[in-house]
Amino acid sequence: MRFDILTIFPEFFSSPLDEGIIRRARQDGMVEVAVTNIRDFALDRHAMTDDRPFGGGEGMVMKPEPLAAAIESARGKNPRARVVLLSPQGKKFDQSEAAGFADLDGLIMICGRYEGIDERIIDRYVDLELSIGDYVLTGGELAALVVVDAVTRLIPGVLGCSDSASCDTFSRNLLKHPQYTRPRDFEGDTVPEVLLSGDHDAIARWRFIASVRRTIARRPDLISGARFSGAEIKILQAEGLWSEIERIRGKSGGGG
Ligand code: ADE
């Protein structure tokens, strides 16, 4: 997978892409990340990448010519890539979008700044406008990093344990259960006894119930999308949680 990031702040990316799992995935050749300075494609001697909006109004708009040239150049190196614009006007990025991206050969991500980019670039080149949440950042750079991070860890072989991504919070629409490590007793707060029992079935059951309880309490909106096996439904019924789930689903109109 190759990511091409087009930005007027290339330095933004140097440290985050050089740490942890992303660094290792790049070193191992599982992902390639190329950062391009849009300013390098500016036409005038001041290397202008923005200009005032036609029709007046506050702020500046990113000019089409440098963006078009930067996108064409990235396409030359990443010919099968989808072109994504990071902007608060976009479709909300989520785990299923990340999983879809992880199957692609490449992504070209345009980091918008100021009041946005010239609409003709969106019409001509952009396959998808993407937002990472309902808040406004100073630009698309942080959003592009979020996409690189969330997608890279889903590429097979990137995470050490092959199934840790499939156990993720959002792959099942359930939040993760609480985790504990040594010491057993931290200033009087002890670890749940079952986790020390060595009984793998009991531990799996405890984690599943904890995960469902947490999801009901914190993110009931996710429950409608969660699917449970017959055995899991029996556990939830025994714990008195199934009626709660049905109540939430009834309210939200979700089923299954
Ligand atoms: N640029 C500014 N805010 C953004 C957001 N929420 N998501 C993606 N790009 C952005």
XYZ file of N, CA and C and ligand atoms in Angstrom:
778
model
N 0.846 -1.198 0.000
C 0.000 0.000 0.000
C 0.880 1.246 0.000
N 0.565 2.149 -0.908
C 1.321 3.403 -0.930
C 0.381 4.579 -0.617
N 0.797 5.376 0.369
C 0.064 6.605 0.687
C 0.856 7.777 0.105
N 0.196 8.633 -0.632
C 0.802 9.908 -1.026
C 0.049 11.005 -0.308
N 0.773 11.795 0.454
C 0.136 12.885 1.208
C 0.565 14.209 0.587
N -0.419 15.009 0.191
C -0.133 16.309 -0.415
C -0.481 17.395 0.593
N 0.491 18.224 0.910
C 0.332 19.172 2.020
C 1.189 20.412 1.776
N 0.836 21.497 2.449
C 1.767 22.638 2.427
C 2.644 22.617 3.682
N 2.448 21.634 4.555
C 3.272 21.503 5.768
C 3.900 20.112 5.863
N 4.835 19.795 4.978
C 5.402 18.437 4.972
C 6.093 18.058 6.282
N 6.623 19.059 6.989
C 7.341 18.757 8.241
C 6.424 18.148 9.305
N 5.152 18.453 9.165
C 4.143 17.950 10.090
C 4.250 16.433 10.276
N 4.683 15.751 9.191
C 4.588 14.295 9.163
C 5.852 13.588 9.612
N 6.950 14.341 9.781
C 8.218 13.640 9.980
C 8.225 12.786 11.242
N 7.832 13.324 12.369
C 7.912 12.522 13.583
C 6.826 11.444 13.686
N 5.545 11.752 13.451
C 4.527 10.706 13.634
C 4.729 9.473 12.762
N 5.306 9.655 11.585
C 5.492 8.489 10.700
C 6.765 7.726 11.039
N 7.528 8.265 11.967
C 8.804 7.637 12.329
C 8.773 7.015 13.703
N 7.611 6.675 14.166
C 7.478 6.066 15.495
C 6.672 4.766 15.418
N 7.004 3.862 16.286
C 6.186 2.678 16.573
C 5.866 1.802 15.375
N 4.610 1.388 15.336
C 4.170 0.396 14.341
C 4.264 0.950 12.916
N 3.978 2.237 12.758
C 4.034 2.829 11.412
C 5.476 2.823 10.906
N 6.398 3.152 11.788
C 7.809 3.147 11.404
C 8.222 1.740 10.962
N 7.835 0.757 11.754
C 8.232 -0.620 11.431
C 7.583 -1.088 10.125
N 6.313 -0.748 9.941
C 5.620 -1.152 8.703
C 6.295 -0.515 7.486
N 6.780 0.698 7.636
C 7.486 1.355 6.524
C 8.832 0.699 6.286
N 9.546 0.450 7.398
C 10.868 -0.184 7.264
C 10.753 -1.557 6.606
N 9.693 -2.294 6.966
C 9.515 -3.646 6.424
C 8.903 -3.639 5.028
N 8.634 -2.456 4.501
C 8.117 -2.345 3.131
C 6.645 -2.702 3.004
N 5.917 -2.771 4.134
C 4.502 -3.118 4.030
C 3.662 -1.911 3.626
N 4.137 -0.740 4.006
C 3.517 0.487 3.501
C 4.619 1.454 3.078
N 4.242 2.286 2.140
C 5.144 3.341 1.695
C 4.383 4.642 1.909
N 5.033 5.628 2.510
C 4.351 6.916 2.692
C 5.225 8.004 2.078
N 4.687 8.688 1.083
C 5.434 9.780 0.446
C 4.716 11.084 0.737
N 5.470 12.054 1.236
C 4.868 13.354 1.563
C 5.361 14.378 0.537
N 4.417 15.051 -0.084
C 4.767 16.012 -1.141
C 4.337 17.409 -0.720
N 5.234 18.352 -0.924
C 4.920 19.746 -0.632
C 4.206 20.363 -1.838
N 2.955 20.734 -1.630
C 2.164 21.310 -2.736
C 2.843 22.573 -3.275
N 3.530 23.247 -2.361
C 4.213 24.487 -2.748
C 5.235 24.259 -3.870
N 5.803 23.053 -3.930
C 6.772 22.750 -4.988
C 6.140 22.815 -6.371
N 4.803 22.791 -6.411
C 4.110 22.813 -7.703
C 3.468 24.166 -7.989
N 3.782 25.148 -7.148
C 3.234 26.495 -7.364
C 3.878 27.109 -8.603
N 3.108 27.948 -9.295
C 3.577 28.449 -10.582
C 4.335 29.776 -10.469
N 3.944 30.618 -9.507
C 4.519 31.957 -9.457
C 5.783 31.989 -8.597
N 6.506 33.082 -8.670
C 7.805 33.113 -7.989
C 7.671 33.205 -6.477
N 6.503 33.549 -5.978
C 6.309 33.566 -4.527
C 5.791 32.229 -4.002
N 5.636 31.268 -4.897
C 5.146 29.924 -4.548
C 3.817 30.000 -3.800
N 2.897 30.789 -4.357
C 1.579 30.948 -3.728
C 0.721 29.695 -3.942
N 0.115 29.233 -2.864
C -0.780 28.065 -2.988
C -2.229 28.434 -2.647
N -2.452 29.697 -2.254
C -3.816 30.098 -1.895
C -4.113 31.480 -2.470
N -5.383 31.810 -2.504
C -5.801 33.105 -3.054
C -7.165 33.462 -2.462
N -7.615 34.697 -2.701
C -8.898 35.136 -2.137
C -10.069 34.471 -2.856
N -11.160 34.238 -2.145
C -12.301 33.571 -2.797
C -13.043 34.507 -3.754
N -13.411 33.990 -4.926
C -14.323 34.742 -5.793
C -15.619 34.934 -5.039
N -16.220 36.096 -5.182
C -17.474 36.384 -4.487
C -17.244 37.021 -3.132
N -15.996 37.112 -2.744
C -15.660 37.762 -1.475
C -15.813 36.835 -0.289
N -15.587 37.400 0.874
C -15.708 36.616 2.101
C -14.375 36.443 2.785
N -14.471 35.840 3.978
C -13.296 35.655 4.830
C -12.371 34.584 4.267
N -11.116 34.689 4.625
C -10.181 33.587 4.420
C -9.692 33.416 3.004
N -8.921 32.370 2.819
C -8.279 32.089 1.543
C -8.675 30.697 1.071
N -8.533 30.509 -0.237
C -8.881 29.221 -0.847
C -7.637 28.657 -1.519
N -7.425 27.356 -1.437
C -6.249 26.764 -2.078
C -6.429 26.768 -3.593
N -5.423 27.267 -4.278
C -5.486 27.472 -5.729
C -5.493 26.130 -6.477
N -6.160 26.090 -7.633
C -6.253 24.809 -8.336
C -4.956 24.334 -9.009
N -4.167 25.274 -9.592
C -3.042 24.807 -10.425
C -2.003 23.994 -9.651
N -1.523 24.491 -8.473
C -0.524 23.679 -7.746
C -1.099 22.330 -7.302
N -2.386 22.345 -6.906
C -3.009 21.092 -6.460
C -3.109 20.100 -7.615
N -3.547 20.591 -8.770
C -3.682 19.697 -9.931
C -2.326 19.085 -10.277
N -1.298 19.912 -10.291
C 0.041 19.405 -10.654
C 0.544 18.409 -9.612
N 0.286 18.689 -8.338
C 0.734 17.774 -7.277
C -0.013 16.438 -7.366
N -1.308 16.507 -7.670
C -2.096 15.263 -7.779
C -1.626 14.455 -8.992
N -1.431 15.125 -10.116
C -0.967 14.417 -11.325
C 0.369 13.744 -11.061
N 1.247 14.458 -10.364
C 2.562 13.894 -10.062
C 2.423 12.661 -9.158
N 1.572 12.754 -8.135
C 1.367 11.611 -7.223
C 0.745 10.442 -7.982
N -0.162 10.747 -8.896
C -0.802 9.690 -9.690
C 0.203 8.939 -10.538
N 1.201 9.672 -11.014
C 2.252 9.034 -11.815
C 2.969 7.952 -11.022
N 3.117 8.173 -9.706
C 3.852 7.217 -8.860
C 2.922 6.219 -8.200
N 1.631 6.547 -8.164
C 0.665 5.741 -7.419
C -0.586 5.618 -8.303
N -0.453 4.950 -9.477
C -1.469 5.081 -10.523
C -2.838 4.509 -10.176
N -2.896 3.511 -9.284
C -4.211 2.918 -8.974
C -4.822 3.463 -7.696
N -4.231 4.552 -7.202
C -4.687 5.099 -5.909
C -6.051 5.769 -6.029
N -6.809 5.720 -4.924
C -7.998 6.570 -4.806
C -7.543 7.929 -4.288
N -8.238 8.959 -4.728
C -7.871 10.315 -4.318
C -8.877 10.785 -3.261
N -8.336 11.106 -2.090
C -9.174 11.483 -0.944
C -8.828 12.906 -0.508
N -9.857 13.704 -0.280
C -9.646 15.032 0.294
C -10.089 15.009 1.745
N -9.198 15.391 2.658
C -9.569 15.486 4.066
C -10.222 16.838 4.296
N -11.451 16.803 4.770
C -12.155 18.066 5.024
C -13.327 17.810 5.964
N -13.721 18.834 6.727
C -14.861 18.622 7.634
C -16.184 18.417 6.885
N -16.181 18.673 5.569
C -17.415 18.465 4.776
C -17.577 17.006 4.343
N -16.579 16.172 4.671
C -16.564 14.821 4.108
C -17.436 13.812 4.821
N -17.463 12.610 4.248
C -18.113 11.453 4.860
C -17.330 11.085 6.113
N -18.012 10.659 7.149
C -17.329 10.359 8.415
C -16.473 9.095 8.282
N -15.196 9.209 8.611
C -14.263 8.076 8.581
C -14.571 7.148 9.755
N -14.602 5.837 9.462
C -14.821 4.879 10.553
C -14.038 3.600 10.258
N -14.195 2.619 11.132
C -13.403 1.403 11.019
C -13.680 0.654 9.715
N -14.918 0.666 9.254
C -15.202 -0.089 8.033
C -14.595 0.615 6.818
N -14.554 1.938 6.853
C -13.875 2.679 5.780
C -12.378 2.354 5.811
N -11.811 2.309 7.017
C -10.378 1.977 7.160
C -10.102 0.586 6.594
N -10.991 -0.360 6.885
C -10.796 -1.729 6.390
C -10.869 -1.753 4.861
N -11.777 -0.974 4.300
C -11.887 -0.893 2.834
C -10.609 -0.322 2.225
N -10.065 0.707 2.838
C -8.829 1.323 2.342
C -7.653 0.346 2.420
N -7.662 -0.505 3.456
C -6.525 -1.427 3.645
C -6.419 -2.422 2.481
N -7.501 -2.580 1.717
C -7.474 -3.492 0.551
C -6.997 -2.797 -0.721
N -6.825 -1.491 -0.668
C -6.458 -0.751 -1.884
C -4.961 -0.811 -2.142
N -4.576 -0.498 -3.385
C -3.140 -0.405 -3.705
C -2.565 0.916 -3.224
N -3.389 1.937 -3.214
C -2.843 3.225 -2.822
C -3.912 4.252 -2.519
N -3.478 5.271 -1.773
C -4.338 6.410 -1.462
C -3.525 7.680 -1.707
N -4.155 8.643 -2.354
C -3.551 9.972 -2.456
C -4.417 10.875 -1.589
N -3.816 11.473 -0.558
C -4.610 12.277 0.375
C -4.223 13.753 0.266
N -5.226 14.559 0.030
C -4.998 15.997 -0.086
C -5.379 16.636 1.244
N -4.441 17.355 1.825
C -4.715 18.028 3.101
C -5.168 19.451 2.810
N -6.447 19.690 3.003
C -6.969 21.038 2.780
C -6.561 21.967 3.916
N -6.482 23.229 3.609
C -6.176 24.287 4.612
C -7.095 25.464 4.370
N -7.020 26.450 5.185
C -7.784 27.682 5.020
C -9.282 27.391 4.899
N -9.939 28.099 3.990
C -11.390 27.931 3.818
C -11.724 26.728 2.941
N -10.688 26.054 2.441
C -10.954 24.887 1.592
C -10.158 24.948 0.316
N -10.483 24.058 -0.616
C -9.763 24.045 -1.885
C -10.744 24.376 -3.008
N -10.209 24.835 -4.118
C -11.039 25.196 -5.271
C -11.886 23.983 -5.688
N -13.204 24.218 -5.810
C -14.163 23.126 -6.058
C -13.848 22.357 -7.341
N -13.229 23.016 -8.308
C -12.957 22.336 -9.589
C -11.972 21.183 -9.421
N -11.116 21.290 -8.395
C -10.183 20.178 -8.107
C -10.972 18.985 -7.562
N -11.955 19.289 -6.726
C -12.790 18.210 -6.173
C -13.551 17.529 -7.317
N -14.147 18.338 -8.183
C -14.917 17.778 -9.304
C -14.048 16.898 -10.203
N -12.838 17.352 -10.430
C -11.990 16.680 -11.415
C -11.257 15.456 -10.881
N -10.793 15.567 -9.631
C -9.851 14.545 -9.156
C -10.301 13.733 -7.945
N -11.155 14.310 -7.110
C -11.365 13.688 -5.795
C -12.433 12.588 -5.852
N -12.052 11.386 -5.433
C -13.002 10.271 -5.391
C -13.865 10.330 -4.139
N -13.284 10.823 -3.050
C -14.000 10.784 -1.773
C -13.525 11.911 -0.870
N -14.463 12.634 -0.281
C -14.141 13.646 0.726
C -14.393 13.011 2.082
N -13.415 13.144 2.978
C -13.451 12.383 4.225
C -13.223 13.304 5.419
N -14.062 13.126 6.454
C -13.890 13.868 7.703
C -13.576 12.870 8.805
N -12.720 13.251 9.746
C -12.457 12.314 10.850
C -13.358 12.588 12.046
N -14.243 13.554 11.958
C -15.156 13.786 13.076
C -15.793 15.157 12.974
N -16.811 15.366 13.795
C -17.566 16.616 13.740
C -16.908 17.708 14.566
N -15.746 18.112 14.130
C -15.023 19.238 14.717
C -14.133 19.776 13.624
N -13.699 21.019 13.761
C -12.908 21.612 12.683
C -11.456 21.746 13.134
N -10.573 21.117 12.387
C -9.128 21.205 12.646
C -8.571 22.375 11.838
N -7.317 22.709 12.090
C -6.736 23.813 11.327
C -6.381 23.380 9.908
N -6.386 22.078 9.664
C -6.107 21.584 8.318
C -6.266 20.081 8.283
N -6.098 19.502 7.107
C -6.318 18.065 6.952
C -5.146 17.187 7.379
N -4.041 17.806 7.810
C -2.839 17.012 8.093
C -3.055 15.979 9.203
N -3.619 16.430 10.317
C -3.854 15.472 11.410
C -4.809 14.374 10.963
N -5.793 14.759 10.169
C -6.768 13.776 9.676
C -6.065 12.747 8.783
N -5.144 13.203 7.940
C -4.414 12.272 7.061
C -3.600 11.293 7.908
N -3.007 11.793 8.980
C -2.246 10.906 9.873
C -3.144 9.863 10.525
N -4.339 10.297 10.898
C -5.293 9.359 11.499
C -5.610 8.237 10.496
N -5.813 8.623 9.239
C -6.145 7.618 8.212
C -4.955 6.665 8.003
N -3.749 7.223 7.888
C -2.562 6.364 7.694
C -2.457 5.370 8.853
N -2.633 5.846 10.052
C -2.483 4.993 11.238
C -3.551 3.896 11.269
N -4.812 4.306 11.113
C -5.914 3.338 11.219
C -5.863 2.299 10.101
N -5.404 2.708 8.905
C -5.365 1.780 7.771
C -4.144 0.859 7.878
N -3.012 1.442 8.242
C -1.773 0.648 8.267
C -1.899 -0.541 9.212
N -2.470 -0.325 10.381
C -2.540 -1.434 11.336
C -3.476 -2.554 10.884
N -4.290 -2.288 9.841
C -5.179 -3.333 9.314
C -4.547 -4.104 8.154
N -3.385 -3.663 7.693
C -2.742 -4.366 6.580
C -2.150 -5.667 7.123
N -2.486 -6.807 6.490
C -2.042 -8.088 7.026
C -0.528 -8.119 7.247
N -0.142 -8.570 8.429
C 1.275 -8.690 8.753
C 1.829 -7.500 9.520
N 1.093 -6.382 9.542
C 1.623 -5.186 10.218
C 1.601 -5.367 11.740
N 0.500 -5.880 12.263
C 0.451 -6.115 13.714
C 1.069 -7.472 14.001
N 1.796 -7.547 15.108
C 2.483 -8.784 15.446
C 1.534 -9.977 15.479
N 0.475 -9.848 16.241
C -0.470 -10.956 16.380
C -1.523 -10.796 15.299
N -1.639 -11.814 14.434
C -2.444 -11.636 13.225
C -3.904 -11.335 13.543
N -4.390 -11.787 14.699
C -5.818 -11.512 14.912
C -6.068 -10.353 15.859
N -5.048 -9.566 16.197
C -5.390 -8.499 17.137
C -6.281 -7.440 16.504
N -6.149 -7.231 15.191
C -7.046 -6.246 14.565
C -8.477 -6.767 14.530
N -8.651 -8.081 14.357
C -10.018 -8.598 14.267
C -10.711 -8.576 15.629
N -9.925 -8.429 16.703
C -10.525 -8.326 18.046
C -10.805 -6.870 18.407
N -10.521 -5.970 17.497
C -10.679 -4.548 17.801
C -12.086 -4.190 18.210
N -12.137 -3.143 18.994
C -13.412 -2.549 19.385
C -14.427 -2.528 18.257
N -14.108 -1.875 17.166
C -15.157 -1.593 16.191
C -15.350 -2.707 15.178
N -14.481 -3.729 15.169
C -14.709 -4.797 14.198
C -15.968 -5.574 14.565
N -16.391 -5.548 15.843
C -17.636 -6.225 16.254
C -18.677 -5.254 16.777
N -18.409 -3.994 16.684
C -19.327 -2.992 17.249
C -19.459 -3.122 18.764
N -18.418 -3.610 19.417
C -18.390 -3.664 20.888
C -17.115 -2.987 21.359
N -17.212 -2.259 22.461
C -16.009 -1.662 23.036
C -15.171 -2.761 23.689
N -13.899 -2.468 23.844
C -12.994 -3.466 24.411
C -13.229 -3.607 25.920
N -13.018 -4.823 26.399
C -13.127 -5.090 27.842
C -11.950 -4.432 28.578
N -12.063 -4.245 29.902
C -10.944 -3.675 30.666
C -9.737 -4.627 30.660
N -8.566 -4.056 30.738
C -7.317 -4.838 30.745
C -6.568 -4.568 32.037
N -5.844 -5.566 32.524
C -5.029 -5.425 33.746
C -3.677 -6.079 33.517
N -2.661 -5.555 34.200
C -1.365 -6.229 34.209
C -0.812 -6.171 35.631
N 0.401 -6.690 35.828
C 0.959 -6.710 37.186
C 1.178 -5.292 37.721
N 1.093 -5.020 38.987
C 0.886 -6.002 40.065
C -0.591 -6.386 40.245
N -0.830 -7.521 40.871
C -2.201 -7.972 41.159
C -2.919 -6.985 42.053
N -2.154 -6.405 42.979
C -2.733 -5.463 43.932
C -2.025 -4.126 43.754
N -2.748 -3.144 43.229
C -2.178 -1.805 43.064
C -2.802 -0.895 44.103
N -2.022 -0.654 45.158
C -2.456 0.226 46.249
C -3.862 -0.124 46.741
N -4.124 -1.428 46.869
C -5.409 -1.881 47.406
C -6.441 -2.213 46.338
N -6.245 -1.776 45.113
C -7.158 -2.136 44.009
C -6.667 -3.428 43.384
N -7.501 -4.455 43.464
C -7.056 -5.759 42.979
C -7.670 -6.095 41.624
N -7.008 -7.010 40.942
C -7.437 -7.470 39.615
C -8.606 -8.446 39.811
N -9.652 -8.407 38.920
C -10.747 -9.384 39.044
C -10.201 -10.818 39.116
N -10.702 -11.549 40.100
C -10.194 -12.891 40.425
C -10.192 -13.827 39.204
N -11.244 -13.743 38.398
C -11.378 -14.678 37.270
C -10.173 -14.599 36.321
N -9.575 -13.431 36.203
C -8.450 -13.265 35.266
C -7.198 -13.982 35.757
N -7.193 -14.342 37.035
C -6.036 -15.042 37.604
C -6.290 -16.547 37.663
N -7.491 -16.954 37.212
C -7.919 -18.338 37.438
C -7.280 -19.331 36.481
N -6.838 -18.861 35.331
C -6.309 -19.782 34.319
C -7.426 -20.514 33.571
N -8.685 -20.237 33.889
C -9.825 -20.888 33.227
C -10.186 -20.046 31.988
N -9.733 -20.519 30.816
C -9.848 -19.696 29.602
C -11.290 -19.426 29.194
N -12.174 -20.424 29.413
C -13.589 -20.209 29.066
C -14.203 -19.140 29.968
N -13.881 -19.240 31.261
C -14.437 -18.267 32.214
C -13.905 -16.866 31.914
N -12.641 -16.800 31.530
C -12.039 -15.490 31.207
C -12.702 -14.902 29.960
N -12.884 -15.756 28.936
C -13.517 -15.278 27.690
C -14.933 -14.784 27.977
N -15.644 -15.523 28.825
C -17.012 -15.132 29.170
C -17.006 -13.796 29.925
N -16.114 -13.651 30.902
C -16.030 -12.415 31.687
C -15.729 -11.225 30.765
N -14.787 -11.438 29.846
C -14.409 -10.339 28.935
C -15.569 -9.955 28.022
N -16.269 -10.963 27.514
C -17.401 -10.700 26.629
C -18.477 -9.882 27.367
N -18.795 -10.298 28.591
C -19.833 -9.592 29.358
C -19.376 -8.165 29.682
N -18.111 -8.033 30.058
C -17.587 -6.701 30.398
C -17.651 -5.792 29.175
N -17.351 -6.374 28.033
C -17.350 -5.627 26.790
C -18.773 -5.147 26.443
N -19.740 -6.034 26.595
C -21.125 -5.661 26.294
C -21.623 -4.618 27.300
N -21.325 -4.823 28.592
C -21.766 -3.854 29.615
C -21.211 -2.462 29.312
N -19.949 -2.426 28.960
C -19.292 -1.147 28.676
C -19.920 -0.483 27.450
N -20.226 -1.280 26.448
C -20.818 -0.719 25.219
C -22.212 -0.162 25.512
N -22.982 -0.896 26.297
C -24.330 -0.411 26.645
C -24.218 0.913 27.401
N -23.249 0.983 28.334
C -23.134 2.183 29.163
C -22.594 3.386 28.379
N -21.583 3.125 27.534
C -20.906 4.265 26.911
C -21.332 4.552 25.483
N -21.605 3.488 24.727
C -21.920 3.678 23.305
C -23.119 2.841 22.886
N -24.288 3.111 23.469
C -25.464 2.311 23.097
C -25.751 2.361 21.589
N -25.287 3.435 20.935
C -25.510 3.541 19.485
C -24.834 2.405 18.715
N -23.779 1.815 19.305
C -23.073 0.738 18.595
C -23.819 -0.596 18.677
N -24.629 -0.745 19.710
C -25.241 -2.054 19.991
C -26.115 -2.545 18.834
N -26.783 -1.617 18.160
C -27.675 -2.037 17.059
C -26.911 -2.753 15.962
N -25.650 -2.396 15.791
C -24.853 -3.013 14.727
C -24.126 -4.275 15.186
N -24.220 -4.619 16.474
C -23.496 -5.799 16.986
C -24.304 -7.061 16.676
N -23.628 -8.113 16.283
C -24.290 -9.397 16.010
C -23.796 -10.415 17.031
N -24.726 -11.196 17.592
C -24.365 -12.164 18.626
C -24.729 -13.576 18.179
N -23.872 -14.528 18.530
C -24.172 -15.926 18.226
C -25.232 -16.419 19.215
N -25.795 -17.600 18.925
C -26.789 -18.184 19.830
C -26.216 -18.364 21.229
N -24.964 -18.839 21.295
C -24.328 -19.071 22.604
C -24.154 -17.743 23.349
N -23.804 -16.711 22.613
C -23.618 -15.402 23.249
C -24.947 -14.855 23.766
N -26.001 -15.054 22.983
C -27.325 -14.564 23.425
C -27.707 -15.260 24.740
N -27.408 -16.552 24.830
C -27.721 -17.282 26.078
C -26.977 -16.664 27.260
N -25.696 -16.343 27.050
C -24.904 -15.724 28.133
C -25.532 -14.386 28.522
N -25.892 -13.600 27.495
C -26.456 -12.268 27.770
C -27.798 -12.381 28.495
N -28.570 -13.403 28.132
C -29.860 -13.615 28.823
C -29.602 -13.963 30.288
N -28.607 -14.846 30.514
C -28.302 -15.274 31.894
C -27.835 -14.084 32.736
N -27.201 -13.123 32.087
C -26.685 -11.953 32.811
C -27.724 -10.831 32.901
N -28.880 -11.059 32.308
C -29.927 -10.026 32.326
C -29.628 -8.867 31.381
N -28.764 -9.103 30.395
C -28.386 -8.012 29.487
C -29.164 -8.031 28.169
N -29.711 -9.179 27.845
C -30.347 -9.298 26.532
C -31.562 -8.390 26.408
N -32.369 -8.304 27.488
C -33.565 -7.459 27.424
C -33.158 -5.988 27.266
N -32.046 -5.629 27.891
C -31.533 -4.260 27.766
C -31.131 -3.977 26.308
N -30.477 -4.953 25.695
C -30.051 -4.794 24.295
C -31.277 -4.671 23.389
N -32.291 -5.499 23.645
C -33.504 -5.434 22.820
C -34.208 -4.091 22.987
N -34.154 -3.591 24.216
C -34.784 -2.287 24.475
C -34.061 -1.192 23.662
N -32.722 -1.221 23.691
C -31.941 -0.217 22.950
C -32.209 -0.343 21.438
N -32.247 -1.591 20.985
C -32.466 -1.814 19.547
C -33.869 -1.366 19.141
N -34.814 -1.605 20.006
C -36.191 -1.178 19.717
C -36.269 0.337 19.536
N -35.546 1.034 20.421
C -35.556 2.513 20.386
C -34.931 3.027 19.112
N -33.790 2.378 18.717
C -33.040 2.908 17.572
C -33.543 2.323 16.264
N -34.470 1.355 16.351
C -34.995 0.746 15.128
C -34.075 -0.301 14.537
N -32.957 -0.643 15.242
C -32.022 -1.648 14.728
C -32.554 -3.034 15.021
N -32.010 -4.043 14.351
C -32.503 -5.409 14.571
C -31.400 -6.428 14.663
N -31.734 -7.734 14.731
C -30.785 -8.851 14.640
C -30.263 -9.346 15.914
N -9.886 19.438 8.145
C -10.375 20.246 9.092
N -11.189 19.585 9.927
C -11.220 18.291 9.486
C -11.886 17.118 9.923
N -12.704 17.121 10.973
N -11.683 15.988 9.230
C -10.888 15.978 8.147
N -10.225 17.046 7.697
C -10.392 18.204 8.357
